[in-house]
Each structure stands twice: as C-alpha cells, then as structure tokens.
CSV table of C-alpha atoms in Angstrom, one decimal:
chain,number,residue,atom,x,y,z
A,1005,MET,CA,107.4,96.2,121.2
A,1006,SER,CA,106.8,96.6,117.4
A,1007,LEU,CA,103.6,95.5,115.8
A,1008,CYS,CA,105.4,92.7,113.8
A,1009,ARG,CA,106.9,91.3,117.0
A,1010,ALA,CA,103.6,91.5,118.9
A,1011,ILE,CA,101.8,89.6,116.2
A,1012,ARG,CA,104.5,86.9,116.1
A,1013,VAL,CA,104.6,86.5,119.9
A,1014,ALA,CA,100.7,86.4,120.0
A,1015,GLN,CA,100.7,83.6,117.4
A,1016,MET,CA,103.4,81.7,119.2
A,1017,LEU,CA,101.3,81.9,122.3
A,1018,GLY,CA,98.3,80.6,120.4
A,1019,LEU,CA,96.1,83.7,121.0
A,1020,HIS,CA,94.7,83.5,117.4
A,1021,ARG,CA,93.4,80.0,118.2
A,1022,VAL,CA,91.9,80.4,121.7
A,1023,ASP,CA,88.6,78.8,120.6
A,1024,GLY,CA,90.1,76.3,118.3
A,1025,GLU,CA,92.8,73.7,118.0
A,1026,CYS,CA,96.4,74.8,117.1
A,1027,VAL,CA,97.0,72.1,114.4
A,1028,ASP,CA,99.9,73.8,112.8
A,1029,ALA,CA,102.1,74.3,116.0
A,1030,MET,CA,101.9,73.7,119.7
A,1031,PRO,CA,101.2,77.0,121.6
A,1032,LEU,CA,103.6,78.1,124.3
A,1033,LEU,CA,100.8,78.8,126.8
A,1034,PRO,CA,98.9,76.1,128.6
A,1035,PRO,CA,95.1,76.0,128.2
A,1036,PRO,CA,93.3,78.8,130.0
A,1037,ARG,CA,92.3,77.9,133.5
A,1038,ASP,CA,88.9,79.5,133.3
A,1039,TRP,CA,86.6,81.7,131.1
A,1040,SER,CA,88.2,85.0,132.4
A,1041,GLU,CA,91.7,83.9,131.4
A,1042,ALA,CA,90.5,82.9,128.0
A,1043,GLU,CA,88.7,86.2,127.6
A,1044,GLU,CA,91.9,88.0,128.5
A,1045,ARG,CA,93.6,86.2,125.7
A,1046,ARG,CA,90.8,87.0,123.2
A,1047,ARG,CA,91.0,90.7,124.0
A,1048,THR,CA,94.7,90.8,123.7
A,1049,TRP,CA,94.5,89.1,120.3
A,1050,TRP,CA,91.8,91.5,118.9
A,1051,VAL,CA,93.7,94.5,120.0
A,1052,ILE,CA,96.7,93.3,117.9
A,1053,TYR,CA,94.3,92.4,115.0
A,1054,CYS,CA,92.8,95.9,115.0
A,1055,ALA,CA,96.3,97.5,114.9
A,1056,ASP,CA,97.3,95.2,112.0
A,1057,ARG,CA,94.2,96.1,110.0
A,1058,LEU,CA,94.3,99.9,110.6
A,1059,VAL,CA,98.0,100.1,109.8
A,1060,SER,CA,97.6,98.1,106.6
A,1061,GLY,CA,94.5,100.1,105.5
A,1062,ASN,CA,96.3,103.4,106.2
A,1063,THR,CA,99.7,102.6,104.6
A,1064,GLY,CA,98.8,100.1,101.9
A,1065,TRP,CA,101.2,97.5,103.4
A,1066,PRO,CA,100.1,93.9,103.3
A,1067,VAL,CA,98.4,92.6,106.5
A,1068,MET,CA,100.4,90.2,108.6
A,1069,ILE,CA,97.4,88.3,110.0
A,1070,LYS,CA,95.6,85.9,107.8
A,1071,GLN,CA,91.8,85.8,108.4
A,1072,GLN,CA,91.6,82.1,107.8
A,1073,ASP,CA,94.0,81.4,110.6
A,1074,ILE,CA,91.8,82.9,113.3
A,1075,THR,CA,89.6,80.7,115.4
A,1076,THR,CA,89.5,83.1,118.4
A,1077,HIS,CA,86.0,84.4,119.1
A,1078,LEU,CA,85.2,88.0,119.3
A,1079,PRO,CA,85.4,89.7,122.7
A,1080,ALA,CA,82.5,89.4,125.2
A,1081,SER,CA,80.8,92.4,126.7
A,1082,ASP,CA,82.8,94.6,129.1
A,1083,ALA,CA,80.3,93.8,131.9
A,1084,ALA,CA,80.9,90.1,131.5
A,1085,PHE,CA,84.6,90.6,131.4
A,1086,GLU,CA,84.6,92.8,134.5
A,1087,THR,CA,82.4,90.4,136.6
A,1088,GLY,CA,84.0,87.2,135.2
A,1089,VAL,CA,80.6,85.8,134.3
A,1090,GLY,CA,81.0,83.6,131.2
A,1091,GLU,CA,79.3,84.9,128.0
A,1092,GLN,CA,79.1,83.2,124.7
A,1093,ALA,CA,80.7,85.0,121.8
A,1094,SER,CA,80.8,84.4,118.0
A,1095,PRO,CA,83.7,84.2,115.5
A,1096,LEU,CA,84.4,87.0,113.1
A,1097,THR,CA,82.3,85.6,110.2
A,1098,SER,CA,80.9,88.8,109.0
A,1099,ILE,CA,81.7,92.6,109.3
A,1100,LEU,CA,78.1,93.0,110.5
A,1101,LEU,CA,77.1,92.9,114.2
A,1102,GLN,CA,75.2,89.7,114.3
A,1103,GLU,CA,73.8,90.4,117.8
A,1104,GLY,CA,72.7,94.0,117.1
A,1105,ARG,CA,72.8,96.3,120.1
A,1106,ASP,CA,73.7,93.5,122.5
A,1107,SER,CA,77.2,93.4,121.2
A,1108,SER,CA,80.0,95.1,122.9
A,1109,ALA,CA,81.8,98.3,122.0
A,1110,PHE,CA,85.0,96.3,121.7
A,1111,VAL,CA,83.3,94.2,118.9
A,1112,GLY,CA,82.3,97.4,117.2
A,1113,ARG,CA,85.9,98.5,117.1
A,1114,VAL,CA,87.1,95.2,115.7
A,1115,LEU,CA,84.5,95.2,113.0
A,1116,ALA,CA,85.3,98.9,112.1
A,1117,ALA,CA,88.9,98.0,111.8
A,1118,ALA,CA,88.1,95.0,109.6
A,1119,SER,CA,85.8,97.1,107.4
A,1120,PHE,CA,88.4,99.8,107.1
A,1121,PHE,CA,90.9,97.3,105.7
A,1122,GLN,CA,88.4,95.6,103.4
A,1123,ALA,CA,87.3,98.9,101.9
A,1124,PHE,CA,90.7,100.2,101.2
A,1125,GLN,CA,92.0,96.8,99.9
A,1126,HIS,CA,89.0,96.9,97.5
A,1127,SER,CA,89.7,100.5,96.4
A,1128,THR,CA,93.3,99.6,95.5
A,1129,ARG,CA,92.8,96.3,93.7
A,1130,THR,CA,91.1,95.5,90.4
A,1131,LEU,CA,90.1,92.0,89.6
A,1132,PRO,CA,91.6,90.7,86.4
A,1133,ASP,CA,89.6,90.5,83.3
A,1134,ASP,CA,86.8,92.6,84.9
A,1135,ASP,CA,84.8,95.1,82.8
A,1136,LEU,CA,84.6,98.2,85.0
A,1137,THR,CA,82.5,100.1,82.5
A,1138,ASP,CA,79.4,98.1,83.2
A,1139,PRO,CA,78.3,98.4,86.8
A,1140,ARG,CA,75.6,95.7,86.3
A,1141,THR,CA,78.1,92.9,85.5
A,1142,SER,CA,81.4,94.1,86.9
A,1143,ARG,CA,82.6,91.9,89.8
A,1144,ASN,CA,84.5,95.0,91.2
A,1145,TRP,CA,81.3,97.1,91.3
A,1146,LYS,CA,79.4,94.2,92.9
A,1147,ARG,CA,82.0,94.0,95.6
A,1148,HIS,CA,81.8,97.7,96.0
A,1149,ARG,CA,78.1,97.6,96.6
A,1150,GLU,CA,78.4,94.7,99.1
A,1151,ILE,CA,81.0,96.6,101.2
A,1152,ASP,CA,78.9,99.8,101.1
A,1153,ASN,CA,75.8,97.9,102.2
A,1154,ASP,CA,77.8,96.2,105.0
A,1155,LEU,CA,78.9,99.6,106.2
A,1156,VAL,CA,75.4,100.9,106.3
A,1157,GLY,CA,74.3,97.8,108.2
A,1158,LEU,CA,77.2,98.1,110.6
A,1159,LEU,CA,76.4,101.8,111.3
A,1160,GLY,CA,72.8,101.0,112.0
A,1161,ALA,CA,73.6,98.0,114.3
A,1162,LEU,CA,76.1,99.7,116.6
A,1163,PRO,CA,75.6,99.0,120.3
A,1164,ASP,CA,74.2,101.8,122.4
A,1165,ASP,CA,77.5,102.7,124.0
A,1166,LEU,CA,78.9,103.5,120.5
A,1167,MET,CA,75.9,105.7,119.4
A,1168,LEU,CA,76.4,109.4,118.8
A,1169,PRO,CA,75.8,112.1,120.0
A,1170,LYS,CA,75.1,110.8,123.5
A,1171,ASN,CA,78.5,109.2,123.7
A,1172,THR,CA,80.7,112.0,122.5
A,1173,GLN,CA,82.8,111.7,125.6
A,1174,CYS,CA,83.7,108.1,124.6
A,1175,ARG,CA,86.8,108.0,122.4
A,1176,ASN,CA,85.8,104.5,121.3
A,1177,ALA,CA,82.5,105.8,120.0
A,1178,THR,CA,84.0,108.8,118.1
A,1179,PHE,CA,86.7,106.6,116.6
A,1180,VAL,CA,84.3,103.9,115.3
A,1181,ASN,CA,81.8,106.3,113.8
A,1182,ALA,CA,84.5,108.4,112.2
A,1183,ILE,CA,86.1,105.3,110.6
A,1184,ILE,CA,82.8,104.1,109.3
A,1185,TYR,CA,81.9,107.4,107.7
A,1186,THR,CA,85.3,107.7,106.2
A,1187,LEU,CA,84.6,104.5,104.2
A,1188,SER,CA,81.1,105.6,102.9
A,1189,ARG,CA,82.3,106.6,99.5
A,1190,ALA,CA,78.9,106.3,97.8
A,1191,ARG,CA,77.6,109.1,100.0
A,1192,LEU,CA,80.7,111.4,100.1
A,1193,ILE,CA,79.2,114.7,101.0
A,1194,CYS,CA,76.9,113.3,103.6
A,1195,ALA,CA,79.7,111.2,105.1
A,1196,ALA,CA,82.1,114.2,105.1
A,1197,GLU,CA,79.5,116.3,106.9
A,1198,GLU,CA,78.9,113.5,109.5
A,1199,ILE,CA,82.7,113.3,110.1
A,1200,LEU,CA,82.7,117.1,110.6
A,1201,ASN,CA,79.8,116.8,113.0
A,1202,ILE,CA,81.6,114.1,115.0
A,1203,PHE,CA,84.6,116.4,115.5
A,1204,ARG,CA,82.3,119.3,116.5
A,1205,MET,CA,80.7,117.2,119.2
A,1206,MET,CA,84.1,116.1,120.7
A,1207,PRO,CA,84.9,118.1,123.9
A,1208,ASP,CA,88.6,118.2,123.2
A,1209,ILE,CA,89.8,117.5,119.7
A,1210,THR,CA,93.5,117.4,120.9
A,1211,GLN,CA,92.8,114.2,122.8
A,1212,THR,CA,91.7,112.1,119.8
A,1213,HIS,CA,93.1,108.9,118.5
A,1214,PRO,CA,96.0,109.4,116.1
A,1215,MET,CA,94.1,107.4,113.4
A,1216,LEU,CA,91.4,110.1,113.4
A,1217,THR,CA,93.6,112.4,111.4
A,1218,PHE,CA,92.8,110.3,108.4
A,1219,PRO,CA,89.0,110.9,108.6
A,1220,MET,CA,89.8,114.6,108.9
A,1221,TYR,CA,92.0,114.5,105.8
A,1222,THR,CA,89.4,112.5,103.8
A,1223,ALA,CA,86.6,114.8,104.7
A,1224,SER,CA,88.7,117.9,103.8
A,1225,LEU,CA,89.4,116.4,100.4
A,1226,VAL,CA,85.7,115.8,99.8
A,1227,PHE,CA,84.8,119.4,100.7
A,1228,LEU,CA,87.6,120.8,98.6
A,1229,GLU,CA,86.7,118.7,95.6
A,1230,ASN,CA,83.0,119.6,95.9
A,1231,TRP,CA,83.9,123.3,96.3
A,1232,ASP,CA,86.1,123.1,93.2
A,1233,THR,CA,83.3,121.4,91.1
A,1234,SER,CA,80.7,123.9,92.3
A,1235,ALA,CA,83.0,126.8,91.4
A,1236,GLN,CA,83.5,125.4,87.9
A,1237,ASP,CA,79.7,125.1,87.4
C-alpha cells in the first residue's frame, strides 16, 4: 500500500481523531471497545504520520496530513501497551517532550519526525517582506532560533531508552539521535561529529534505517565544507 493510500484510509477510519469528535465526516470504524483498541489505533496513526513528515522533509513535497486536523493523542508507553493498562497521553502540542524521561520511545520518534519536517520547511521558505539582514528583527531568524532551541530541548529530554551510547543496539535510538543532530545547523561541526560517533557505535551499519543515509550525507557535506574552508585559510 502506498503512503497516499494509507493516509486516506486512516482518515476514513477516523484514526486521526481517536481522541476527538469527527465533525467533518463519520468514521467507518465503530468506537474502540477499550483502551487497548484505542491505543492500537493511535499507534497506527502515528506511524503513518511519521512516514508523511519524513518523506516530505526529505523530498520537499507538501505534507498530506494537516496538523490542525489531528486530535489523536500521542502513543502511550510500550509497557502500558503490552500490559493493556490504560495510561493518559497528551496531544502533539509541542515538539518538546512534555513529560521528560517518562515519555515513550515511540513519542520520541514522532517528535523527531515532526522536528525534521519543521526544520526543513523553515529552511526552504522565506517569509514575505522579511529583512533577513538583521537577525535581531527578522521573523525568519527568530523562527530559526526557536527551532534550534526546541531541538536542544528535545535532545536533552529524550527518554532513557533513546539515550546513547547505552542503547546503540536499538535502531529507534540511533534513528532519533541521528535525525536530531542532522537538524542542528547552528552547531554544524559538533553535530556532524555526533552523527559520526553514532554510526561508529552501531554494531552493524548495514542494518540501519534507510532514512539514516540522509544524516550520513549531511555530515559528509559539513566535513567537506569545513575541510575546504580550512584549506583556503
């Protein structure tokens, strides 16, 4: 199934409004019977959301999911999902992890995907009538600083099961950290070195997520540009 079809089917089923009313159209699915079934729908939706944001940020194509249409809360912890014990979750109102280290690895992946899209959307769009020559008054530079600060906050608030280097065996951890460092443009050299360190810690680089080729490419460009500048000096 293509991503376009998956998004449309998910919307028809009402997966984007698990925790809210579908006022625009009646969903094809009946209400969930219990918390576990509702959580299955949430997790299905956020997997599709991540794919939409990552594809858009990587290709420059428009996203197919509008943020304002989503009322589905973020996924609960893996432990709660596996045991079926209900756990309160929050909506995606910020790219920062509101609950700190108590949040799940799944939530970290969702927020990394959202940050990835926001950063690259910002880098390719300039606000009209904005003076880019003055960082103090430019709305574009203000947004740039906000995104950079959010990324720093996101990195510092990752849950324990996404922290490196102790979770180098976890593909989720390496993926999220590599994506975050890819977006840290204000600290290019340090970010590129961290990306390189992440790949050094991975036991088998051939088993990585396909999207991780982009952090590899970005880090390589930074090192090459820095080497070229140093050679000229």
